[in-house]
Tab-separated table of C-alpha atoms and ligand atoms in Angstrom:
chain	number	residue	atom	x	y	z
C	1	UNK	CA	0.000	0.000	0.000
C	2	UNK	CA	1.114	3.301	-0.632
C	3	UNK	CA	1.926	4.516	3.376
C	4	UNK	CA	1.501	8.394	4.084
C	5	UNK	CA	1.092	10.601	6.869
C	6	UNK	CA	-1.955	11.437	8.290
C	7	UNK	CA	-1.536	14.040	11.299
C	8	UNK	CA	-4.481	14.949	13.781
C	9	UNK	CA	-3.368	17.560	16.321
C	10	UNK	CA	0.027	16.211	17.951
C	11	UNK	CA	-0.258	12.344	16.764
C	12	UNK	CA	0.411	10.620	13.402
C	13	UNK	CA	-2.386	7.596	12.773
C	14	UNK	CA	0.311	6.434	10.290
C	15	UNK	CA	4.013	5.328	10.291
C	16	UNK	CA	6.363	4.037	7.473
C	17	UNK	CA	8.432	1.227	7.976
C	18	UNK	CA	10.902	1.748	5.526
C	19	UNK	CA	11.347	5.576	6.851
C	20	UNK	CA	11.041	3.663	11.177
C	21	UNK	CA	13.635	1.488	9.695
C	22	UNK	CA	16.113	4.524	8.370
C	23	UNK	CA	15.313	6.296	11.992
C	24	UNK	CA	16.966	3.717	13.489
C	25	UNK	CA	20.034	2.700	11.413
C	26	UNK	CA	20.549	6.397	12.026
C	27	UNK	CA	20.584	5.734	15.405
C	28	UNK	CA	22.501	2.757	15.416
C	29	UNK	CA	25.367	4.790	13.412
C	30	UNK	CA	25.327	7.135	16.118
C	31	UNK	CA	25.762	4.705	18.500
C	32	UNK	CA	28.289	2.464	17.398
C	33	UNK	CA	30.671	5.889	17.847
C	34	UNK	CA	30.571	5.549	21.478
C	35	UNK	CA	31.668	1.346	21.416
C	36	UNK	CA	33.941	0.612	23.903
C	37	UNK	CA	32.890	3.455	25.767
C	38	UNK	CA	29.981	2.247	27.060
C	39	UNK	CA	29.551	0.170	30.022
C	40	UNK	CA	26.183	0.088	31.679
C	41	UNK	CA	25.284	-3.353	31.344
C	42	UNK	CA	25.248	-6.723	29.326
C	43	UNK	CA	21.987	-7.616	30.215
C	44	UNK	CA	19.508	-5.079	29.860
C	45	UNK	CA	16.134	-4.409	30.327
C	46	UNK	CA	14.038	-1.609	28.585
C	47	UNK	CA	10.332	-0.887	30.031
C	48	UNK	CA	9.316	1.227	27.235
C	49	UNK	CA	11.874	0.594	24.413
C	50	UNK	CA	10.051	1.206	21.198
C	51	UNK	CA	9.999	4.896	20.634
C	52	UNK	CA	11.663	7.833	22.414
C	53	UNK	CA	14.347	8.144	24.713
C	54	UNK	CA	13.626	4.460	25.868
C	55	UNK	CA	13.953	3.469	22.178
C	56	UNK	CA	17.174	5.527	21.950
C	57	UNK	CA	18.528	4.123	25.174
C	58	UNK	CA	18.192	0.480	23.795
C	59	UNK	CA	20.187	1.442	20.754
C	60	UNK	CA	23.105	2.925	23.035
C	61	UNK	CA	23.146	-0.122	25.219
C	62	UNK	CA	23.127	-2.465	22.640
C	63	UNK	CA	25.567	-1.231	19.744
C	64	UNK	CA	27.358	1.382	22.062
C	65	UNK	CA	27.920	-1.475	24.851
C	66	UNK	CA	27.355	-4.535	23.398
C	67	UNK	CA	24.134	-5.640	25.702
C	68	UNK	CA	21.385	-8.296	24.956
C	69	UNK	CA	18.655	-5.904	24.992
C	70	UNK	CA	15.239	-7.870	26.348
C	71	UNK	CA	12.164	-4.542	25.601
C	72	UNK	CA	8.707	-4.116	27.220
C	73	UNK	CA	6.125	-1.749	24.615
C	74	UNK	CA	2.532	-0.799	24.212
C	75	UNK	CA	2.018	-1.161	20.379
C	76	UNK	CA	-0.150	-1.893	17.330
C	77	UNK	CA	1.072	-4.584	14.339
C	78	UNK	CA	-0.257	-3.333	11.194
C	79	UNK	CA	-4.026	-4.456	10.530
C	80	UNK	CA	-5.985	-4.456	7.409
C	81	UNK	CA	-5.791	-1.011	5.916
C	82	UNK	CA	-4.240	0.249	9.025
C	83	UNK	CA	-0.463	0.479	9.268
C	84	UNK	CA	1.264	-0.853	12.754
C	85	UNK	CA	2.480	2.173	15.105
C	86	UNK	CA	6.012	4.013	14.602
C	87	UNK	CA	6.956	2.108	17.853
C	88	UNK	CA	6.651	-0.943	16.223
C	89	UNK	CA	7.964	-0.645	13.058
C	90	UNK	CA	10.869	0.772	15.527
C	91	UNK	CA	11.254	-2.365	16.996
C	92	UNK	CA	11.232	-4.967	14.421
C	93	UNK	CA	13.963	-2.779	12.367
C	94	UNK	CA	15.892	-2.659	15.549
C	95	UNK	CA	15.715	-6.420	16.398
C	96	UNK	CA	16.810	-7.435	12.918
C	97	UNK	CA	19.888	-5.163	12.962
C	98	UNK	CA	20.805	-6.644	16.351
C	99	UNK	CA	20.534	-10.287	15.543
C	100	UNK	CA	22.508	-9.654	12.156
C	101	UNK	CA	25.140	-7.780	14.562
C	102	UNK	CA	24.912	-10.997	16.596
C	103	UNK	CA	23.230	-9.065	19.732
C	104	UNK	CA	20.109	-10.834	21.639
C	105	UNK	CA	17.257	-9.001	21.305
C	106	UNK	CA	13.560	-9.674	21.873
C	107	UNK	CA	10.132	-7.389	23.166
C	108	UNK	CA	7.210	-8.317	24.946
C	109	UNK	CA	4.694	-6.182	23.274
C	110	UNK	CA	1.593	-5.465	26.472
C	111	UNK	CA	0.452	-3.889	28.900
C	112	UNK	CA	3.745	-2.880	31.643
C	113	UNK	CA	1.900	-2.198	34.250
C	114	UNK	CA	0.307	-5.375	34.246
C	115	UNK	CA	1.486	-8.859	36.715
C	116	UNK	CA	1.111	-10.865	33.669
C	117	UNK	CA	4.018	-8.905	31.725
C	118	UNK	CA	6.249	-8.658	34.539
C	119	UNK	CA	5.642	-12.238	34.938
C	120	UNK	CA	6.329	-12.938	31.242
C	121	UNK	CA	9.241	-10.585	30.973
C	122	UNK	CA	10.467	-12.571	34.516
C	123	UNK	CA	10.303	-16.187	32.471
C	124	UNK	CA	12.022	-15.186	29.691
C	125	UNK	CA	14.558	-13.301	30.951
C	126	UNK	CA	15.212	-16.661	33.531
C	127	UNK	CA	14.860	-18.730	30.421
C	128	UNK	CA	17.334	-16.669	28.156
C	129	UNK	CA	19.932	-13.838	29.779
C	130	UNK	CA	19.487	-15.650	33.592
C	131	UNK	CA	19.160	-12.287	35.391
C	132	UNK	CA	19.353	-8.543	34.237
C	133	UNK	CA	21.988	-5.588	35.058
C	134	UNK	CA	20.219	-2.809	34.035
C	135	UNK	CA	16.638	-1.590	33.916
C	136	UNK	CA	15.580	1.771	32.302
C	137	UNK	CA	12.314	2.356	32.913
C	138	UNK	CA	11.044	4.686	30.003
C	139	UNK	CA	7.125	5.019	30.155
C	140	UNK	CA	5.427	7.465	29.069
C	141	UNK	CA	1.507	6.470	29.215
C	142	UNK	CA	-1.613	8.247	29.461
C	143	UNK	CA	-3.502	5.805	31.366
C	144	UNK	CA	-2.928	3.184	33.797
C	145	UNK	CA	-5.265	-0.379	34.839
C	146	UNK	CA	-4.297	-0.840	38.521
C	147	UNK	CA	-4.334	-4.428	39.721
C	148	UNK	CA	-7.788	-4.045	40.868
C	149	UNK	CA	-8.294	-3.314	37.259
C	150	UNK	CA	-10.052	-0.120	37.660
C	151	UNK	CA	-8.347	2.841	35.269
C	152	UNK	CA	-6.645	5.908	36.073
C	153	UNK	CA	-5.355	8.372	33.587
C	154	UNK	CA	-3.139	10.967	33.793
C	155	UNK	CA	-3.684	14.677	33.291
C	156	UNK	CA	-1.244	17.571	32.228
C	157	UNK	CA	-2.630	20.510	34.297
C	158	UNK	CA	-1.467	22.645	36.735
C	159	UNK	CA	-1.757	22.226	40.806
C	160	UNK	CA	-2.919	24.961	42.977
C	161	UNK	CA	-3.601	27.751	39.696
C	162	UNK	CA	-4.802	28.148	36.303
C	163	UNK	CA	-1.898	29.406	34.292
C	164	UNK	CA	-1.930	31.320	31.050
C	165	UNK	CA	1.041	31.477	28.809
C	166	UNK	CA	1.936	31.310	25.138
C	167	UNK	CA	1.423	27.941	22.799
C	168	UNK	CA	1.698	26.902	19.465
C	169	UNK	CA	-1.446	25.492	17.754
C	170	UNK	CA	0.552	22.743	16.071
C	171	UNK	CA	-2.046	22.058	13.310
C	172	UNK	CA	-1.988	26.227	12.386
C	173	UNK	CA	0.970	27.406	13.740
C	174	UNK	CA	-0.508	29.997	15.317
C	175	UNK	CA	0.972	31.073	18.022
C	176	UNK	CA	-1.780	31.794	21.188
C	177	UNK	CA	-2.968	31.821	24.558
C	178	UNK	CA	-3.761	28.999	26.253
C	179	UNK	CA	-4.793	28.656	29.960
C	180	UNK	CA	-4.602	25.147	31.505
C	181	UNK	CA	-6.898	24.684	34.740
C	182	UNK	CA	-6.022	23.637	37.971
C	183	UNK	CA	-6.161	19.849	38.309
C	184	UNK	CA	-8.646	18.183	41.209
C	185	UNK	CA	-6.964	16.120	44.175
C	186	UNK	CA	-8.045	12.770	42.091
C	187	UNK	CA	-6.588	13.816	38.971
C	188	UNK	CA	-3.199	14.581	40.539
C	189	UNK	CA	-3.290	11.391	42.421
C	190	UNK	CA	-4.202	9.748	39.117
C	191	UNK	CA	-1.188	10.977	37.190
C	192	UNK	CA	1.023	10.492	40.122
C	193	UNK	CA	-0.085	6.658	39.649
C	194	UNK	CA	0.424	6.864	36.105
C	195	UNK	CA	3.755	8.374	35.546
C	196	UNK	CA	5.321	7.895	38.903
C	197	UNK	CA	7.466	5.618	40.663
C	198	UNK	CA	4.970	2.861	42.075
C	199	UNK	CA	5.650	0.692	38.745
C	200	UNK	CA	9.064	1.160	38.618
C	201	UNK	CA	9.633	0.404	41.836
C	202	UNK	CA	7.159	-2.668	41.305
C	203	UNK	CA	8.945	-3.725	38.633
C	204	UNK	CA	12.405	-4.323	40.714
C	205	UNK	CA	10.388	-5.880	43.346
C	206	UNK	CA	8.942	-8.462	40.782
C	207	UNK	CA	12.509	-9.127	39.465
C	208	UNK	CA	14.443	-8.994	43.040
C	209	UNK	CA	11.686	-11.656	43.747
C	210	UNK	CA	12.323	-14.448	40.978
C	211	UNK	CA	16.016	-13.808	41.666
C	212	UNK	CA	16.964	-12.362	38.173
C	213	UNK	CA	18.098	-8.944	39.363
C	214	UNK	CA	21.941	-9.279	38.983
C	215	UNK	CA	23.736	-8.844	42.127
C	216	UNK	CA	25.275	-4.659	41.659
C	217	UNK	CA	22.125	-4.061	39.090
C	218	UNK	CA	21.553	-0.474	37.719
C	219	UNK	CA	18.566	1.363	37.063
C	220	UNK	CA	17.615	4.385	35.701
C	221	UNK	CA	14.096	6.726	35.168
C	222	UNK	CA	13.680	9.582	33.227
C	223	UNK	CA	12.580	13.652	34.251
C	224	UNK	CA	12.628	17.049	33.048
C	225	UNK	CA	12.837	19.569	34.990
C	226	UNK	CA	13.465	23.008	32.111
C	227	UNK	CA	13.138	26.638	32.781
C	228	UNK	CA	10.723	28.615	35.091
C	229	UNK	CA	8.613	29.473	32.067
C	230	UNK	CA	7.590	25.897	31.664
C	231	UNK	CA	7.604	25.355	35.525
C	232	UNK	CA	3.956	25.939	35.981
C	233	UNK	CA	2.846	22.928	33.602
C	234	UNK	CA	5.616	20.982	34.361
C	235	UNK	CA	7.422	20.763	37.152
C	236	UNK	CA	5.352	21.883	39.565
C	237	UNK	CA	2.240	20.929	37.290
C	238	UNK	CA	0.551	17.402	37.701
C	239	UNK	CA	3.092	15.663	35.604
C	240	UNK	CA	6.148	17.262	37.474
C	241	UNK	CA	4.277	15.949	41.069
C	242	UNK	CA	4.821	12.542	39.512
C	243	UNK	CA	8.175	13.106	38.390
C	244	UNK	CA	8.878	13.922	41.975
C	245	UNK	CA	7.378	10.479	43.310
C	246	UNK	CA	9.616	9.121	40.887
C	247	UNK	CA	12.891	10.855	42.144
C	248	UNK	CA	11.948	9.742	45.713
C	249	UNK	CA	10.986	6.081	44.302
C	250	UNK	CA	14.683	5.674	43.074
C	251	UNK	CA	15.853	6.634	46.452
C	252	UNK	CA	13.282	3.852	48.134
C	253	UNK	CA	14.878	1.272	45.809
C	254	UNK	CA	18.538	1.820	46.051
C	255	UNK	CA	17.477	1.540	49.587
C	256	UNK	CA	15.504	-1.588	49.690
C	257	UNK	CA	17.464	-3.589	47.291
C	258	UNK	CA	20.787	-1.639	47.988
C	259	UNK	CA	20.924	-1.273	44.116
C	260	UNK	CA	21.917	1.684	41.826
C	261	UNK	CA	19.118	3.651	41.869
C	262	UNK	CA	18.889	6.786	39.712
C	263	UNK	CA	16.542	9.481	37.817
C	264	UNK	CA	18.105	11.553	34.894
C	265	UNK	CA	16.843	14.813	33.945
C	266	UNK	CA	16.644	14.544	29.933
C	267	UNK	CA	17.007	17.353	27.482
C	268	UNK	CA	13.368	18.583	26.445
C	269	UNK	CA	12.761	17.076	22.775
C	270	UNK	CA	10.085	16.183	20.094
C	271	UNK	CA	8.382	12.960	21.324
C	272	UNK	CA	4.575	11.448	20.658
C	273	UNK	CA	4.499	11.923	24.221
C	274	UNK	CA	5.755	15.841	24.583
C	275	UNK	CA	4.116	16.373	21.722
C	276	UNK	CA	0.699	16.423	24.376
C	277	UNK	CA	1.916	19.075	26.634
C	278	UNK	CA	0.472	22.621	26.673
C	279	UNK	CA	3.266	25.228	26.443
C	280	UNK	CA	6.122	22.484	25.723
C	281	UNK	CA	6.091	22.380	21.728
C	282	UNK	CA	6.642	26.237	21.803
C	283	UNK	CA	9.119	26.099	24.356
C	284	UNK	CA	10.756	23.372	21.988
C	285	UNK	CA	11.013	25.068	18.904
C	286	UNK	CA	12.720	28.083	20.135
C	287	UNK	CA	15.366	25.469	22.119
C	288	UNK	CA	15.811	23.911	19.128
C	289	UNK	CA	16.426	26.835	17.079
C	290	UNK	CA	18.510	28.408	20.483
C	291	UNK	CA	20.762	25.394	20.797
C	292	UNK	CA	21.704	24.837	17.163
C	293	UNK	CA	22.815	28.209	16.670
C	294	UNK	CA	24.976	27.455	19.539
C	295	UNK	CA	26.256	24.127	18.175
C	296	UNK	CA	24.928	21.761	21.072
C	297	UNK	CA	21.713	20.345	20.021
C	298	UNK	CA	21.016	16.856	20.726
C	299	UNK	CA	18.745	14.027	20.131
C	300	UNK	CA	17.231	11.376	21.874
C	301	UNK	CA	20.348	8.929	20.825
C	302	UNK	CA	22.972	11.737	21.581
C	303	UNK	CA	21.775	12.309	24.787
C	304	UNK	CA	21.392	8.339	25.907
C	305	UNK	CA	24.739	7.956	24.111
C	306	UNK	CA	26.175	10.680	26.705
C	307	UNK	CA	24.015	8.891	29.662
C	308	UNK	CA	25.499	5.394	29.429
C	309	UNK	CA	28.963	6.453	28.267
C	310	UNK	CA	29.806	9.214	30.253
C	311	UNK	CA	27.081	10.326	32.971
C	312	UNK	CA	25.530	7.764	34.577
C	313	UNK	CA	27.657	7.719	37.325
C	314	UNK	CA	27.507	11.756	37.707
C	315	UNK	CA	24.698	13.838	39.881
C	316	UNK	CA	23.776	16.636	40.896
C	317	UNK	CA	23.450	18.032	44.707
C	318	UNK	CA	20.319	16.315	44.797
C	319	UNK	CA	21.500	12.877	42.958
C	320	UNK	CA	19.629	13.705	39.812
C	321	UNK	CA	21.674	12.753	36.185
C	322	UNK	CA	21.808	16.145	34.752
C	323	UNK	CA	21.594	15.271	30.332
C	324	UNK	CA	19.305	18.724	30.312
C	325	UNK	CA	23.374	20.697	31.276
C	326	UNK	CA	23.411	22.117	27.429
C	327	UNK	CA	19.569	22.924	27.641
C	328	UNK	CA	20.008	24.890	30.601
C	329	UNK	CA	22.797	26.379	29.795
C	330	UNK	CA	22.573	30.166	30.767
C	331	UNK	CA	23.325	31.744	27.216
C	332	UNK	CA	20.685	29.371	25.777
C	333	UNK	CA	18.134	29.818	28.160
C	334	UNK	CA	18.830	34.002	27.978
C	335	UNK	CA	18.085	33.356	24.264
C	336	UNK	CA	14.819	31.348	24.294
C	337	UNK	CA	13.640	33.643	27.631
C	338	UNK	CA	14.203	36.563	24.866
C	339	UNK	CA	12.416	34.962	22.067
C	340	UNK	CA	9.570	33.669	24.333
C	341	UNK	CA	9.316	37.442	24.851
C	342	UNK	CA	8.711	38.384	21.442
C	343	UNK	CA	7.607	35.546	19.408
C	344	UNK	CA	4.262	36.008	17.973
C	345	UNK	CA	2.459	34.229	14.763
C	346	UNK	CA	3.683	36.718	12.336
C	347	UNK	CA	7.348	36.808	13.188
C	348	UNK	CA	7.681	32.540	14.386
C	349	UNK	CA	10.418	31.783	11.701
C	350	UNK	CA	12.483	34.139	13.598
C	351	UNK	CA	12.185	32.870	16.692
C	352	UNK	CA	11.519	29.027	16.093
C	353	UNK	CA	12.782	26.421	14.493
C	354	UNK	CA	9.688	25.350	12.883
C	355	UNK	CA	10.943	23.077	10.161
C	356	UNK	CA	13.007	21.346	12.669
C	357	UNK	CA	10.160	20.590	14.804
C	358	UNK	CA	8.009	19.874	12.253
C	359	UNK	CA	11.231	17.451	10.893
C	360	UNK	CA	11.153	15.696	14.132
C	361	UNK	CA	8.308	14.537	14.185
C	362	UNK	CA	7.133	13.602	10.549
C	363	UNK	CA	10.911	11.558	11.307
C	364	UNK	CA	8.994	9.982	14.065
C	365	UNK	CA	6.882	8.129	12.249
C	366	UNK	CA	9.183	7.431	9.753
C	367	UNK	CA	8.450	9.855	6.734
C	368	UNK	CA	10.977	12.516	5.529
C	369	UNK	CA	13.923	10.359	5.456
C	370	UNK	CA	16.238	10.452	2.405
C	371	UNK	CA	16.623	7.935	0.651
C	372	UNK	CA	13.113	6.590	1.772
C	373	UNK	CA	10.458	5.596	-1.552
C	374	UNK	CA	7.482	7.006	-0.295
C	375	UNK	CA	5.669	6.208	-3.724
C	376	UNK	CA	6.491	3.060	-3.386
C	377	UNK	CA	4.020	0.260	-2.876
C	378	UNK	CA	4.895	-0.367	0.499
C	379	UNK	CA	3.931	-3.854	2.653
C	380	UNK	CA	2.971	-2.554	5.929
C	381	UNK	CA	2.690	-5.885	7.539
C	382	UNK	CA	6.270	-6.120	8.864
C	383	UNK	CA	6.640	-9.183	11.660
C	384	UNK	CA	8.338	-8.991	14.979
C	385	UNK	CA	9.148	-12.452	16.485
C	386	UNK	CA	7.881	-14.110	19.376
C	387	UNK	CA	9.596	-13.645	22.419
V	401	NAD	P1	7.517	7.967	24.145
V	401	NAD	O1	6.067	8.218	24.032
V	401	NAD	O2	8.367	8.153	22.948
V	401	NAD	O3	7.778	6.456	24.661
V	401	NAD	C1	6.915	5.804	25.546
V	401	NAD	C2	7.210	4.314	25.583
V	401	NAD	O4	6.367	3.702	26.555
V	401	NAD	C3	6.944	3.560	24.264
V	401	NAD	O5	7.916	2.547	24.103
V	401	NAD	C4	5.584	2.903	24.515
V	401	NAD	O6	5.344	1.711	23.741
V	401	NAD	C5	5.706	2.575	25.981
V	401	NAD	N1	4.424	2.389	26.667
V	401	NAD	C6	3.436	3.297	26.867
V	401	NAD	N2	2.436	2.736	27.598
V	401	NAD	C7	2.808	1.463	27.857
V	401	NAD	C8	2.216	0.384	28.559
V	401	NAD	N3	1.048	0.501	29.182
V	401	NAD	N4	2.885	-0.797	28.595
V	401	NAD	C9	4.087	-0.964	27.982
V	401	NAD	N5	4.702	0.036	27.316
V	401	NAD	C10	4.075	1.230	27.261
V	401	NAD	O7	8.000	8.870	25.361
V	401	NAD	P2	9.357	9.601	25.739
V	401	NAD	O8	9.180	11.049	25.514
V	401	NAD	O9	10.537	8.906	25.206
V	401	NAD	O10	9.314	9.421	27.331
V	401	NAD	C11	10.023	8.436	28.021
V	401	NAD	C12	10.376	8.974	29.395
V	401	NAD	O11	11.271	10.086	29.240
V	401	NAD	C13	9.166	9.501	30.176
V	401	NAD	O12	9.344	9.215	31.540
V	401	NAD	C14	9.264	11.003	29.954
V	401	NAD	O13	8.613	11.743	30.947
V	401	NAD	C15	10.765	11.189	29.979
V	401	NAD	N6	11.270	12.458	29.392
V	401	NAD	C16	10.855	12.887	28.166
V	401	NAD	C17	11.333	14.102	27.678
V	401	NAD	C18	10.893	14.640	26.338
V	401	NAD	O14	11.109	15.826	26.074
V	401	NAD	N7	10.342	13.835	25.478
V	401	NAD	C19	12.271	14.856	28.421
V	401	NAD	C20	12.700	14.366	29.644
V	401	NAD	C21	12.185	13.160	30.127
């Protein structure tokens, strides 16, 4: 079928697999850079491997370190008329370019926060690698089925005030006002269950339990923290109170199962789940177009390169990984502060890097690559084997 993109609001119903395959042989390229240079594990587990930065820390591991990569997704094979999700066309290039680099790699493709997956994830990893160094636990979800198998979702909303800034109206460009209410007690709660710690930190207990949690194990979550413009929605929004449960969950494991324990603070980037935030896509295109004139913009792959090579074992004064450094760099931020300033619909291209956002994430889902047939009659029913 001919595959093309077909964007409502901030999400693509469509992906490529020939341009998801291209994404990640340019990530793989990347990594190979930092071989030998990387040693965060051999046996590695990635809760939420298929897109992102847990996508990009999978690559890293595996062709920057050499690790049997075992990754836990949420995503949809292709189906009828319906192509499968960028995630996993993601995965199934991935897997193949591992196994022909002679690297073990296989996904579990369900629901994380489910017993059944961990215990899945639990027999395979007994029945293949024996136990696991390192876990990153990448999630990003909107929703969440507790055991009891009610749902919760999260909510990206402020806590305490309404807050009105500026925003980009990603399917006109326009640049406008937005005001994001206050979120209720519940909904708070609710995201703190989504996107916290309680997983995470239910995921090491499942894997301390069946005794496949190597002995000196690593693990790592993912934050943002970003500048005091954004603070309102995120850090000290609803998303940023679970961010903080997961800062104190990584203290409450390192404790409890004297492991390595950490959460690193990521640069801010084009995601599908960033994509969702009020304020945040604005905020992004002027970084973008901020840190490239300054020569330090990163990726997703850059910055997990950096992680496993060179920062994991650095924190700050409060024992967060710092990857957002270059981000927050004062010059950078003095820059985008500026621009945030002045930017308005009519002068955006001055301000933004538009086409690089806009590059980002057609890239996600696999179309503007180079070298990519998009006319091409195109078989969007690409297999990913069994676990
Ligand atoms: P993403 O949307 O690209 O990736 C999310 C991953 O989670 C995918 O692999 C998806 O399949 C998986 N997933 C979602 N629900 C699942 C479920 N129920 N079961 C199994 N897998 C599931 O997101 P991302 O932006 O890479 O975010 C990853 C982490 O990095 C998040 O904690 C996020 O807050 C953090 N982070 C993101 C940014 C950013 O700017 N994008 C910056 C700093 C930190």
């Amino acid at each position: 079928m001919l595959i093309e993109p077909k964007v409502r609001g901030f999400i693509c119903t469509t992906a490529h697999p020939d341009g998801c395959r291209a994404a990640v042989q340019a990530q793989i390229q990347t990594a190979r850079k930092y071989a030998g240079k990387t040693d965060a594990g051999k046996r590695v587990l990635v809760i939420g491997g298929s897109t992102g930065y847990g996508l990009a820390s999978r690559i890293a591991l595996a062709f920057g370190g050499g690790a049997a990569t075992l990754n836990v997704m949420f995503e949809r094979p292709a189906a009828g008329a319906r192509t499968a999700t960028a995630g996993w066309y993601n995965t199934a290039a991935f897997e193949a370019e591992a196994t022909k680099a002679g690297l073990y790699a296989k996904s579990v493709n369900g629901d994380a926060f489910s017993a059944e997956v961990k215990a899945r994830v639990v027999d395979i990893v007994k029945r293949d690698l024996g136990t696991v160094d390192m876990v990153v636990y990448s999630l990003a979800a909107p929703r969440r089925t507790m055991p009891d198998g009610t749902a919760v979702s999260s909510v990206l909303k402020t806590v305490g005030e309404s807050f009105t800034n500026k925003t980009i109206d990603l399917r006109t460009n326009e640049v406008g006002e937005i005001t994001v209410p206050p979120a209720t007690k519940e909904e708070t709660d609710a995201t703190v269950k989504v996107m916290g710690g309680e997983d995470w930190a239910a995921w090491i207990d499942a894997l301390q339990a069946a005794g496949v949690l190597a002995d000196g194990a690593r693990t790592v979550a993912y934050s943002y923290i970003g500048p005091v413009l954004t603070h309102p929605i995120y850090l000290n929004g609803t998303i940023g109170m679970a961010k903080r449960d997961l800062y104190y969950t990584a203290q409450a494991i390192a404790k409890k199962h004297g492991i390595f324990a950490r959460v690193s603070v990521n640069k801010a980037l084009v995601t599908q789940s960033s994509s969702a935030i009020p304020v945040v896509p604005l905020y992004i295109s002027l970084l973008y177009k901020a840190m490239k004139k300054a020569g330090t913009h990163e990726g997703c792959i850059e910055q997990m390169c950096r992680l496993f090579a060179e920062k994991l074992h650095t924190t700050d004064d409060a024992g967060y990984i710092r990857l957002d450094d270059l981000e927050m760099e004062e010059s950078v931020q003095q820059e985008v502060a500026k621009a945030w300033k002045e930017v308005t619909t009519q002068n955006l291209t001055d301000y933004a890097d538009l086409d690089g956002y806009w590059d980002d994430f057609y890239r996600m889902f696999g179309f503007r690559w180079e070298g990519v047939d998009y006319a091409a009659d195109t078989d969007a029913d690409v297999p990913i084997a069994e676990a």
